[in-house]
Coordinates of C-alpha atoms and ligand atoms in Angstrom, one line a residue:
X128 CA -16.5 -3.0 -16.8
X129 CA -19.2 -4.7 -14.6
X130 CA -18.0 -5.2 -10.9
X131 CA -16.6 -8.8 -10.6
X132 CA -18.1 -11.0 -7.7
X133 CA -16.5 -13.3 -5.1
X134 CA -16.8 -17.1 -5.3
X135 CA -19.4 -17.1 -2.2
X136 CA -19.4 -21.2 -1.6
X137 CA -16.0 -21.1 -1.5
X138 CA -15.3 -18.4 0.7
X139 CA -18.0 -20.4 3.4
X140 CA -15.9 -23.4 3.6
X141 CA -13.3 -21.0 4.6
X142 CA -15.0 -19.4 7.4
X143 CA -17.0 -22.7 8.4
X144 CA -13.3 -24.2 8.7
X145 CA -12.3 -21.3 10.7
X146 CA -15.8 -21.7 12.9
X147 CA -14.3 -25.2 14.4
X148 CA -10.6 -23.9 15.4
X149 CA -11.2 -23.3 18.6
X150 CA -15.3 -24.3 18.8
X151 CA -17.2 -23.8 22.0
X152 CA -20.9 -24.3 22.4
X153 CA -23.6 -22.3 21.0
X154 CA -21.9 -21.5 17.4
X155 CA -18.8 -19.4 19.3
X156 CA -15.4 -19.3 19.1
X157 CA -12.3 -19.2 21.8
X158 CA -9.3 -18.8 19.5
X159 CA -7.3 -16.9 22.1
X160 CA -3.8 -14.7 20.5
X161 CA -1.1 -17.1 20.3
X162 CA -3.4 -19.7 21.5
X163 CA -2.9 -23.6 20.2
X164 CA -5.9 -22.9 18.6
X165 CA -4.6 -19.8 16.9
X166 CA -1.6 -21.2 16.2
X167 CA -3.9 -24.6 13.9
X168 CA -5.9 -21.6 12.6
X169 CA -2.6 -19.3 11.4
X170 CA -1.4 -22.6 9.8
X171 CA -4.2 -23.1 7.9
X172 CA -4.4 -19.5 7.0
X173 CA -0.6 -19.8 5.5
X174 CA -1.7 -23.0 3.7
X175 CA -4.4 -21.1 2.0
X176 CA -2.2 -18.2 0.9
X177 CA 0.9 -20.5 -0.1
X178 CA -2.0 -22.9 -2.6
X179 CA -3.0 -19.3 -3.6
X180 CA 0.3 -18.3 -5.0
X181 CA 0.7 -15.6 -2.6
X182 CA 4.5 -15.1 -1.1
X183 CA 4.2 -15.8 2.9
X184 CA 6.1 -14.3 5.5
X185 CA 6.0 -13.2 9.1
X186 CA 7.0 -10.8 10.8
X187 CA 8.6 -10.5 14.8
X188 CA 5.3 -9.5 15.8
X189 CA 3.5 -12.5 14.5
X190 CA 1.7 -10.4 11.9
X191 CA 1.1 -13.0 8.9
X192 CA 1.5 -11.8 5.4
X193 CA 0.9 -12.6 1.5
X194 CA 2.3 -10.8 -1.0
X195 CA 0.2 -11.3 -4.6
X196 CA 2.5 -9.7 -6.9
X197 CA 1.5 -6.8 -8.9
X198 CA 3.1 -5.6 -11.8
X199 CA 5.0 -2.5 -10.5
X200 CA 7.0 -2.5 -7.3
X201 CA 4.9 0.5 -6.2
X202 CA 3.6 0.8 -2.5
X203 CA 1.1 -2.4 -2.2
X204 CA -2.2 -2.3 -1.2
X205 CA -2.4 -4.2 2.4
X206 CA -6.0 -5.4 3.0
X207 CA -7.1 -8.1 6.0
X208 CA -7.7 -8.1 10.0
X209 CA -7.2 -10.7 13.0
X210 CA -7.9 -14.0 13.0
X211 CA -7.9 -13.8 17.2
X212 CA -11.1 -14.1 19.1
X213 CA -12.1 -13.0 22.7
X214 CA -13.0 -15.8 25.3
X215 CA -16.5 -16.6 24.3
X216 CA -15.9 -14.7 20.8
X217 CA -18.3 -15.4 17.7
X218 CA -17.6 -16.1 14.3
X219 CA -16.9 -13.3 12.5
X220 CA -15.4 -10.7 14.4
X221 CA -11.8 -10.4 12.2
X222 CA -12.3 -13.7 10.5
X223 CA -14.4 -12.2 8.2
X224 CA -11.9 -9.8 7.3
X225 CA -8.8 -12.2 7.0
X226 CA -10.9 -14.6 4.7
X227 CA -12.7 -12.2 2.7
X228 CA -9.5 -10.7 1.3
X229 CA -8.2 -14.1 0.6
X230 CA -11.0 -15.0 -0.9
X231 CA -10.5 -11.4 -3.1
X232 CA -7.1 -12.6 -3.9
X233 CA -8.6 -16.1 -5.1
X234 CA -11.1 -14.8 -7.2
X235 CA -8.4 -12.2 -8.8
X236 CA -6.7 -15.6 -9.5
X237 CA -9.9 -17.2 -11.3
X238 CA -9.6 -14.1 -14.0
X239 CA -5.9 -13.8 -14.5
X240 CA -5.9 -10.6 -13.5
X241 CA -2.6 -9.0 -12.7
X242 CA -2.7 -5.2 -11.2
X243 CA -0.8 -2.3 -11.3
X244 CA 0.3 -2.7 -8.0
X245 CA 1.1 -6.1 -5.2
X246 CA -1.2 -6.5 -2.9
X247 CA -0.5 -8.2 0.5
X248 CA -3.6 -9.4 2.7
X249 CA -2.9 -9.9 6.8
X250 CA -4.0 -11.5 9.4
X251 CA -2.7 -9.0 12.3
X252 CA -1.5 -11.0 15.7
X253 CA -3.2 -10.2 19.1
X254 CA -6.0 -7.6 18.0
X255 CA -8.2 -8.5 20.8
X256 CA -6.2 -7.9 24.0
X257 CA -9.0 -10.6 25.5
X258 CA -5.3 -12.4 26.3
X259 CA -2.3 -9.9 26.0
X260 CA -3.3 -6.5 27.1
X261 CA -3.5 -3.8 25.3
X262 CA -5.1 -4.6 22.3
X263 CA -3.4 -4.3 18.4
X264 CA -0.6 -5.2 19.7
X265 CA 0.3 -6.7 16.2
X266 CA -0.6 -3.5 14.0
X267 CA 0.2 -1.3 16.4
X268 CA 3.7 -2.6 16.7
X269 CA 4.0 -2.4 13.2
X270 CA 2.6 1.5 13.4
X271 CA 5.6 2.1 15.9
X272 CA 3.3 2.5 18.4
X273 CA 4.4 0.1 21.0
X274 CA 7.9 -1.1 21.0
X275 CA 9.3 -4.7 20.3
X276 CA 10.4 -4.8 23.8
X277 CA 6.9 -3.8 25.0
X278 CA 5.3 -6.2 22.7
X279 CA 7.5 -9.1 23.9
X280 CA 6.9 -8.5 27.5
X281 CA 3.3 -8.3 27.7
X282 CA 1.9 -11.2 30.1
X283 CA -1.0 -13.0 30.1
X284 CA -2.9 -13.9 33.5
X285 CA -1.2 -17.0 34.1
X286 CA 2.5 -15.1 33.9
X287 CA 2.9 -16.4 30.3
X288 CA 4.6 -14.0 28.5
X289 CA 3.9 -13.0 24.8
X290 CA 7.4 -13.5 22.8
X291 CA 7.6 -17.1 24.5
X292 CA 4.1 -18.1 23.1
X293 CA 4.7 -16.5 20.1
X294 CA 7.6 -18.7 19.6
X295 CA 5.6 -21.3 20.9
X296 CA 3.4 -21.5 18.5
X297 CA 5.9 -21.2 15.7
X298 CA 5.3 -17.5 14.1
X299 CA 7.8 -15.5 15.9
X300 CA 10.0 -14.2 12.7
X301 CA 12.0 -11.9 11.6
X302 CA 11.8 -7.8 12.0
X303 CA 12.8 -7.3 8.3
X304 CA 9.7 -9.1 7.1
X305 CA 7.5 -6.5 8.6
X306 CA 5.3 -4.7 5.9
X307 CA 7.8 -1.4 5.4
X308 CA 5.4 0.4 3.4
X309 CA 1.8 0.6 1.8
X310 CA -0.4 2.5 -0.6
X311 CA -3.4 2.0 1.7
X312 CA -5.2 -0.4 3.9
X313 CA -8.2 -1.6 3.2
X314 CA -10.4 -3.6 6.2
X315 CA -13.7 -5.0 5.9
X316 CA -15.2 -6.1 9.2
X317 CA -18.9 -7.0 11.1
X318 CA -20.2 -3.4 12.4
X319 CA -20.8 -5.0 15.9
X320 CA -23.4 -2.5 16.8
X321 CA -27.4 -1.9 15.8
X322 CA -26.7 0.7 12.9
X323 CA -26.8 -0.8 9.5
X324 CA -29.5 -3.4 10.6
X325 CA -31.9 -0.9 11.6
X326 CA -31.9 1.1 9.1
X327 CA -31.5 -2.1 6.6
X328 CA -28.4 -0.7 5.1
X329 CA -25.9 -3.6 3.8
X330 CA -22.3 -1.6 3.4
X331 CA -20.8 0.4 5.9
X332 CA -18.1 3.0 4.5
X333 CA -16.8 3.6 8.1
X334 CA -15.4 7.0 8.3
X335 CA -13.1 6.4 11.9
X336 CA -13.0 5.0 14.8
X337 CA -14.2 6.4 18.5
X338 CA -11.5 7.8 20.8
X339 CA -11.6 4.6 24.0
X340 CA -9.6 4.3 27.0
X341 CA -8.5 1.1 29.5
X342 CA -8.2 2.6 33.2
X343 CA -7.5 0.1 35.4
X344 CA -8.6 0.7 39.2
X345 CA -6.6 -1.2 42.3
X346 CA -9.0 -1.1 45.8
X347 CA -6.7 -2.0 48.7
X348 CA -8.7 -2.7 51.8
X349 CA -8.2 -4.8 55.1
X350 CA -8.6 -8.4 54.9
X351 CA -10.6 -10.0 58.1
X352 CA -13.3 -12.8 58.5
X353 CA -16.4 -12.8 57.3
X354 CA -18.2 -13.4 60.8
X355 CA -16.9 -11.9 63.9
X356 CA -15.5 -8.7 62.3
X357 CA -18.2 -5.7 63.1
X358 CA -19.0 -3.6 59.5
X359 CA -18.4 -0.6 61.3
X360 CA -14.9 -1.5 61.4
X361 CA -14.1 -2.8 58.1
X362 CA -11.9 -1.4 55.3
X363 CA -14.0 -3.9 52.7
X364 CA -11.8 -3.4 49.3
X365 CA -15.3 -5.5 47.5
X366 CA -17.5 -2.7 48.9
X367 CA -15.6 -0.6 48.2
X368 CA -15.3 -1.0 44.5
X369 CA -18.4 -1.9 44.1
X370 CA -19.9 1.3 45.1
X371 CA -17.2 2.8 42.6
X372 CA -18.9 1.1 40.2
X373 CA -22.3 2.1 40.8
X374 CA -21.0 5.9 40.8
X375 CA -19.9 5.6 37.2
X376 CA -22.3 3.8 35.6
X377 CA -24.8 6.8 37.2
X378 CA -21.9 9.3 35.9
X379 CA -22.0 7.8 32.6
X380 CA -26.2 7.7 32.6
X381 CA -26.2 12.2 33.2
X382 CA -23.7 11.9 30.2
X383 CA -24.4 12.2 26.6
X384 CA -25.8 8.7 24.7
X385 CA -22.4 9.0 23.0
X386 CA -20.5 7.5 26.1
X387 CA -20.0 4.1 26.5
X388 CA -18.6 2.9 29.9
X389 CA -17.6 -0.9 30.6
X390 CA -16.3 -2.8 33.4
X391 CA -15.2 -5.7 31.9
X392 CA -12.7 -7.4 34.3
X393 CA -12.9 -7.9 38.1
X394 CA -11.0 -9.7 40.2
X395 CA -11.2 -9.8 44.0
X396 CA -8.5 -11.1 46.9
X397 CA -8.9 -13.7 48.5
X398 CA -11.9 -14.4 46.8
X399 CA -13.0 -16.8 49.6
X400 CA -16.6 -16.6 50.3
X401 CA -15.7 -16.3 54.3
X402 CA -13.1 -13.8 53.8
X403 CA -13.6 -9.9 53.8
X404 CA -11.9 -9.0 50.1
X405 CA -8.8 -7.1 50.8
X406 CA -8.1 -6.4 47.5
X407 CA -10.3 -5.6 44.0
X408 CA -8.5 -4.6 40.9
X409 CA -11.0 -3.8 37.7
X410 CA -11.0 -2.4 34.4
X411 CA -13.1 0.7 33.1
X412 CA -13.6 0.8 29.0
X413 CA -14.7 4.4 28.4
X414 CA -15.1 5.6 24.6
X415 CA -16.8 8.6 23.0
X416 CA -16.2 10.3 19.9
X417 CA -15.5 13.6 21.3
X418 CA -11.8 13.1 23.1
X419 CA -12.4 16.0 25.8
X420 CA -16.0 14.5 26.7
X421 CA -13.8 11.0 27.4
X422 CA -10.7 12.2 28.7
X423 CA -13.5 15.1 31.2
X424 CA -15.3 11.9 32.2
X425 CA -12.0 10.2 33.4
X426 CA -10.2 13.0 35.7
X427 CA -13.9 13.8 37.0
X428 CA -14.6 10.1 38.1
X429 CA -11.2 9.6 39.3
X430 CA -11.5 12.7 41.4
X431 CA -14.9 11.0 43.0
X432 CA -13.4 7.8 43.2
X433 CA -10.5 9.2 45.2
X434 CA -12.7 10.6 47.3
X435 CA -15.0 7.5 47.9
X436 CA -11.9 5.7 48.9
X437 CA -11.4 7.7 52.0
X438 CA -14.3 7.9 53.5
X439 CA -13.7 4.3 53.4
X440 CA -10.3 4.5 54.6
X441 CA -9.4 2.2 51.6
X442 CA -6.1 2.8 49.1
X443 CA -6.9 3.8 45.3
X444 CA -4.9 3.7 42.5
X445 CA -5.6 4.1 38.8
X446 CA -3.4 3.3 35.9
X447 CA -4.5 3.8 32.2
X448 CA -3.5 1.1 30.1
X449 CA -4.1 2.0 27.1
X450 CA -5.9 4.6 25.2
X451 CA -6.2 6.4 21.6
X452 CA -8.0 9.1 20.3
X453 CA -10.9 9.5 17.7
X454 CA -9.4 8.8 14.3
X455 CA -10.8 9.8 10.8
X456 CA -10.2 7.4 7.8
X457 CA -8.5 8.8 4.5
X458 CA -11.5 10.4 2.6
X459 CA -10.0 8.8 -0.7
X460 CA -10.3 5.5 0.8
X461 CA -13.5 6.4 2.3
X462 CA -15.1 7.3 -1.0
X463 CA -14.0 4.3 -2.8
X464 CA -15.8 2.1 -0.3
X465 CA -19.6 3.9 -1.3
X466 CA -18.1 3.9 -5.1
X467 CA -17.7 0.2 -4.8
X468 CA -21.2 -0.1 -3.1
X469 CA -22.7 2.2 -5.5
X470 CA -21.4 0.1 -8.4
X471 CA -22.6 -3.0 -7.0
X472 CA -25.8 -1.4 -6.6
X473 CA -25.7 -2.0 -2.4
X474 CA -27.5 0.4 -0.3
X475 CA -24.7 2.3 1.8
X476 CA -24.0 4.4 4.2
X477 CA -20.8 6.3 6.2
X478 CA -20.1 6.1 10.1
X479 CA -17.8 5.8 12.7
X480 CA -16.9 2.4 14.6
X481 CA -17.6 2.2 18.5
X482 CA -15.1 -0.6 18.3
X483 CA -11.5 -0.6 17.9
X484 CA -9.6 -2.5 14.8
X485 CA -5.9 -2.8 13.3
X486 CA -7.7 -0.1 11.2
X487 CA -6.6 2.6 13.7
X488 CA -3.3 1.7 14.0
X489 CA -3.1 1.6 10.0
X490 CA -4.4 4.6 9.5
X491 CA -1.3 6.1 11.3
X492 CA 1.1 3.8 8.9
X493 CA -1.2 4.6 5.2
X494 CA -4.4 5.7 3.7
X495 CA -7.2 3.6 5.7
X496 CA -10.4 2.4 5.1
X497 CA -13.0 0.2 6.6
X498 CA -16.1 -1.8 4.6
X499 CA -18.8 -2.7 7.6
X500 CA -21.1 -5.1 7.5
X501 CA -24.7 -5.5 9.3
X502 CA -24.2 -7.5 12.8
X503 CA -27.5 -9.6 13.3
X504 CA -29.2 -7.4 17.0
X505 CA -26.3 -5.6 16.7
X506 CA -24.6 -8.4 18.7
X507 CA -20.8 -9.4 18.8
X508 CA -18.1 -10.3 21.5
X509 CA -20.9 -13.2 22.3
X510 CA -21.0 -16.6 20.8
X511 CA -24.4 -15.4 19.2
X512 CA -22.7 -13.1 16.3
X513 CA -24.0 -13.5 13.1
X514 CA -23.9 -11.8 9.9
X515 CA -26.0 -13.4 7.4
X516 CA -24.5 -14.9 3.9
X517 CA -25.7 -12.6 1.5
X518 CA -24.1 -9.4 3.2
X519 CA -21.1 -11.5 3.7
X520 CA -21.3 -12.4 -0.5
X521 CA -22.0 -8.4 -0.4
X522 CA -19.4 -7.1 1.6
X523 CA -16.6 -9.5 0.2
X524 CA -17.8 -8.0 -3.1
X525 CA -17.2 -4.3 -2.2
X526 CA -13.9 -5.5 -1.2
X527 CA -12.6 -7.5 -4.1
X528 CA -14.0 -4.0 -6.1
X529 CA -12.3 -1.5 -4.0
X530 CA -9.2 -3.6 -3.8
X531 CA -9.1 -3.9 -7.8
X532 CA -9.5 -0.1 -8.3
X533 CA -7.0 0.6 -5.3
X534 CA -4.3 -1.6 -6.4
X535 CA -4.8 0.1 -10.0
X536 CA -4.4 3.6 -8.8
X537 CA -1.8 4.9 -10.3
X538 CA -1.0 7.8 -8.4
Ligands
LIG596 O1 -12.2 -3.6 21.9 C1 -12.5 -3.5 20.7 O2 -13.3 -2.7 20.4 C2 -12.1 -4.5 19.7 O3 -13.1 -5.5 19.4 N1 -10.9 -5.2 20.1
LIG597 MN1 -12.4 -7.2 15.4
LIG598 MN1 -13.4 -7.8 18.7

């Protein structure tokens, strides 16, 4: 049977709606988790799946569901991603693979086609961590990773704290409506790095994602003033760090092109510009696919650090807030990705993700797979993000053909 294709005008309107929830200049997006902007774009999202036919629930994580019957009560196929953006987010980071699967769903509702098996699409809560730290706090909950307790008590940096928002907004629910279990996942997302663009490939069948770790490093210095206070006798917590800094991004430059190292957030006290900083606190984003090279760099670096902070005579302390290992996709799921891209007659290609998705937390619940799509530069995480309509008809195409042949299996 020749491979059925997505309604592309439709599926634009969709992610053009999505593009104003939460608009900021130059075509980006701030749709923080369990923002008020989330929260008009989650409503939305449920009106979609309810005029879809699709059973809606959510679950106490926020994790938004819709269940397209099938005509077994086999394990469903789950396919979807976040609807979440960071601060100065773009377009398509998650969105594309929340609306793509509904879009799937409506197309499989054009033909009348009922499959062997439900399918549920999602639109996981809080996969960015731009707000609530760590990140995939929504599938990773669900995975049993982090507990309800944890979850709940995360804060933002104004002290809010995650269940109250969640109820806030109006999709804090009920434990039993969690997904309980699943044939496989199925993701399709933006690559967000240079690969498929350079070497004009237009489907990603993404094998894993990279091992990446969130250290967080506390200076503690002397406060003084800015003027009368010789250098020789400071204990400068900004100085301090900052020569930290330096150090590992020259650590990271004698280390192998695989390691990425990012200091993302920095935040200084007093912050006065008359005030000698008493105390810096940042974050360090290391990944690499190789979990001893990342895990080496860390205890080496902290090692260093430790010892820049006393010939300072300033306090150090690191915490690690979060980290996961590399993790390989379910070859099965994996394959049926190029199939799908074979029968559609799209170049393809397989690799691994430098950036973390609901995928990894998935792949610990069911068979996971990802679909990638070319990121215009290689650009995301900037308002700038663009992936061009005809790998977006593409991609959503792959998708609604792997998700027919998944839901089918009859395994
Ligand atoms: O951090 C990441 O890689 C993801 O975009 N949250
Ligand atoms: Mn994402
Ligand atoms: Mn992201």
């Amino acid at each position: 049977m020749k491979p059925l294709t997505i309604n592309f005008a439709r599926m634009k309107e969709t992610i053009e709606y999505s593009a104003k929830v939460g608009e900021i200049p130059n075509n980006g997006l701030c749709r923080l988790a369990l923002s008020k902007e989330d929260k008009a774009m989650r409503e939305q999202f449920q009106e979609w799946m309810i005029e879809a036919g699709l059973e809606v629930r959510v679950d106490d994580f926020g994790n938004m569901y819709g269940r397209r019957k099938g005509q077994t009560n086999l394990d469903p196929l789950v396919v979807g991603s976040h609807l979440d953006t960071q601060p100065n987010g773009g377009r398509f980071d998650g969105v594309l693979g929340v609306l793509s699967a509904l879009e799937a769903i409506r197309t499989l509702n054009d033909y009348e086609i009922e499959t062997y098996r439900s399918i549920e699409i999602v639109n996981f809560a809080n996969e960015e961590g731009a707000r609530f730290e760590p990140p995939l706090l929504g599938s990773g909950g669900l995975a049993g990773v982090f507990s309800k307790e944890y979850v709940y008590n995360r804060q933002d940096r104004d002290r809010k704290v995650f269940k109250n928002e969640l109820a806030e907004i109006g999709f804090k629910s009920d434990e039993k409506n969690r997904l309980q279990r699943a044939h496989a996942f199925l993701e399709l997302h933006i690559e967000q790095g240079p690969i498929l663009e350079n070497e004009r490939i237009t489907i990603g069948a993404v094998e894993g994602i990279k091992g990446m770790s969130w250290l967080e490093v506390k200076v503690t210095g002397e406060g003084g003033h800015a003027g009368p206070t010789p250098m020789p006798l400071r204990k400068d917590a900004m100085m301090a760090a900052t020569s930290m800094i330096a150090h590992i991004e020259r650590k990271c430059a004698d280390a192998d092109g695989d390691l990425t190292v990012t200091v993302g957030r920095l935040d200084v006290k007093p912050g006065a510009v008359n005030c000698i900083p008493e105390k810096v606190v940042f974050s360090v984003d290391v990944r690499h696919l190789d979990d001893e090279i990342r895990e080496k760099f860390i205890a080496e670096e902290k090692a260093v650090l430790h010892e820049m902070a006393a010939d300072r005579k300033v306090d150090l302390e690191t915490e690690m807030l979060w980290e996961v290992d590399t993790s390989t996709f379910h070859e099965d799921i994996i394959f049926q990705v190029s199939k799908s891209a074979e029968r559609l007659g799209y170049s393809n290609r397989r690799l691994y993700s430098g950036a973390g998705h609901d995928a990894k937390y998935m792949n610990d619940f069911t068979a996971t797979g990802m679909i990638f799509l070319s990121s215009v530069d290689g650009k995301s995480h900037v308002e700038s993000e663009l992936t061009l309509d005809d790998d977006i008809y593409k991609g959503a195409n792959v998708l609604l053909d792997a998700m027919i042949h998944l839901a089918d299996n009859k395994e």
